[in-house]
mmCIF file of C-alpha atoms in Angstrom:
data_model
loop_
_atom_site.group_PDB
_atom_site.id
_atom_site.type_symbol
_atom_site.label_atom_id
_atom_site.label_comp_id
_atom_site.label_asym_id
_atom_site.label_seq_id
_atom_site.Cartn_x
_atom_site.Cartn_y
_atom_site.Cartn_z
ATOM 1 C CA MET A 1 -22.309 54.743 15.429
ATOM 2 C CA LYS A 2 -22.438 55.790 19.089
ATOM 3 C CA LYS A 3 -20.942 53.301 21.533
ATOM 4 C CA LEU A 4 -23.280 52.249 24.348
ATOM 5 C CA ASN A 5 -22.218 53.638 27.732
ATOM 6 C CA PHE A 6 -23.190 51.002 30.300
ATOM 7 C CA SER A 7 -22.929 53.532 33.145
ATOM 8 C CA GLU A 8 -26.015 55.312 31.699
ATOM 9 C CA LEU A 9 -28.210 52.212 32.065
ATOM 10 C CA ASN A 10 -30.725 51.527 34.848
ATOM 11 C CA TRP A 11 -32.183 48.190 35.937
ATOM 12 C CA ILE A 12 -35.822 47.182 36.079
ATOM 13 C CA ASN A 13 -35.995 44.094 38.315
ATOM 14 C CA SER A 14 -32.237 43.599 38.620
ATOM 15 C CA PRO A 15 -31.291 39.967 37.905
ATOM 16 C CA GLU A 16 -29.461 37.798 40.413
ATOM 17 C CA ASN A 17 -26.756 36.996 37.854
ATOM 18 C CA PHE A 18 -25.384 39.317 35.181
ATOM 19 C CA SER A 19 -22.047 40.513 33.847
ATOM 20 C CA ILE A 20 -20.983 43.691 32.094
ATOM 21 C CA THR A 21 -17.718 44.110 30.216
ATOM 22 C CA GLU A 22 -16.500 46.840 27.902
ATOM 23 C CA ASN A 23 -18.202 45.191 24.925
ATOM 24 C CA GLU A 24 -20.908 42.944 26.320
ATOM 25 C CA LEU A 25 -23.901 42.742 28.635
ATOM 26 C CA VAL A 26 -25.010 39.224 29.637
ATOM 27 C CA ILE A 27 -28.204 38.702 31.663
ATOM 28 C CA HIS A 28 -29.060 35.310 33.174
ATOM 29 C CA THR A 29 -32.775 35.288 33.952
ATOM 30 C CA SER A 30 -34.456 33.201 36.628
ATOM 31 C CA PRO A 31 -37.216 30.718 35.772
ATOM 32 C CA ASP A 32 -40.772 32.067 35.554
ATOM 33 C CA THR A 33 -39.763 35.675 34.877
ATOM 34 C CA ASP A 34 -41.479 37.585 32.102
ATOM 35 C CA PHE A 35 -43.205 40.797 31.011
ATOM 36 C CA TRP A 36 -46.655 39.469 30.096
ATOM 37 C CA ARG A 37 -49.862 41.446 30.498
ATOM 38 C CA GLY A 38 -53.556 40.847 30.160
ATOM 39 C CA THR A 39 -53.990 37.376 28.740
ATOM 40 C CA TYR A 40 -57.388 35.769 28.366
ATOM 41 C CA TYR A 41 -56.639 33.643 31.436
ATOM 42 C CA GLY A 42 -55.620 36.636 33.536
ATOM 43 C CA LEU A 43 -51.906 35.855 33.603
ATOM 44 C CA GLU A 44 -49.782 38.872 34.396
ATOM 45 C CA TYR A 45 -46.047 38.831 34.956
ATOM 46 C CA ASN A 46 -43.947 41.915 35.535
ATOM 47 C CA ASN A 47 -40.878 40.377 37.118
ATOM 48 C CA ALA A 48 -38.356 39.913 34.291
ATOM 49 C CA PRO A 49 -35.047 41.747 34.451
ATOM 50 C CA GLY A 50 -34.559 44.565 32.009
ATOM 51 C CA ILE A 51 -32.097 47.363 31.502
ATOM 52 C CA VAL A 52 -33.137 50.754 30.159
ATOM 53 C CA MET A 53 -31.624 54.104 29.267
ATOM 54 C CA ARG A 54 -32.840 57.615 28.597
ATOM 55 C CA SER A 55 -32.587 58.986 25.089
ATOM 56 C CA GLU A 56 -33.533 62.300 23.563
ATOM 57 C CA GLU A 57 -33.548 60.681 20.114
ATOM 58 C CA ARG A 58 -36.931 60.108 18.466
ATOM 59 C CA PHE A 59 -35.736 56.985 16.622
ATOM 60 C CA TRP A 60 -32.884 54.591 17.326
ATOM 61 C CA THR A 61 -31.917 50.958 16.915
ATOM 62 C CA LEU A 62 -29.480 48.467 18.396
ATOM 63 C CA LYS A 63 -27.223 46.257 16.326
#
């Protein structure tokens, strides 16, 4: 299994509080943050922190 290289990751809405070690990523989210789109009542949130990476693989999973 390939080990995740944290230096290859990029933030979406960087959180105020997070920590990265050799084996762990911990994200502390702020209240009222979410990725929520198009509800019946018109609620839309796009302010949650997230971390993403590029991959050329067609299929992959995290354990």
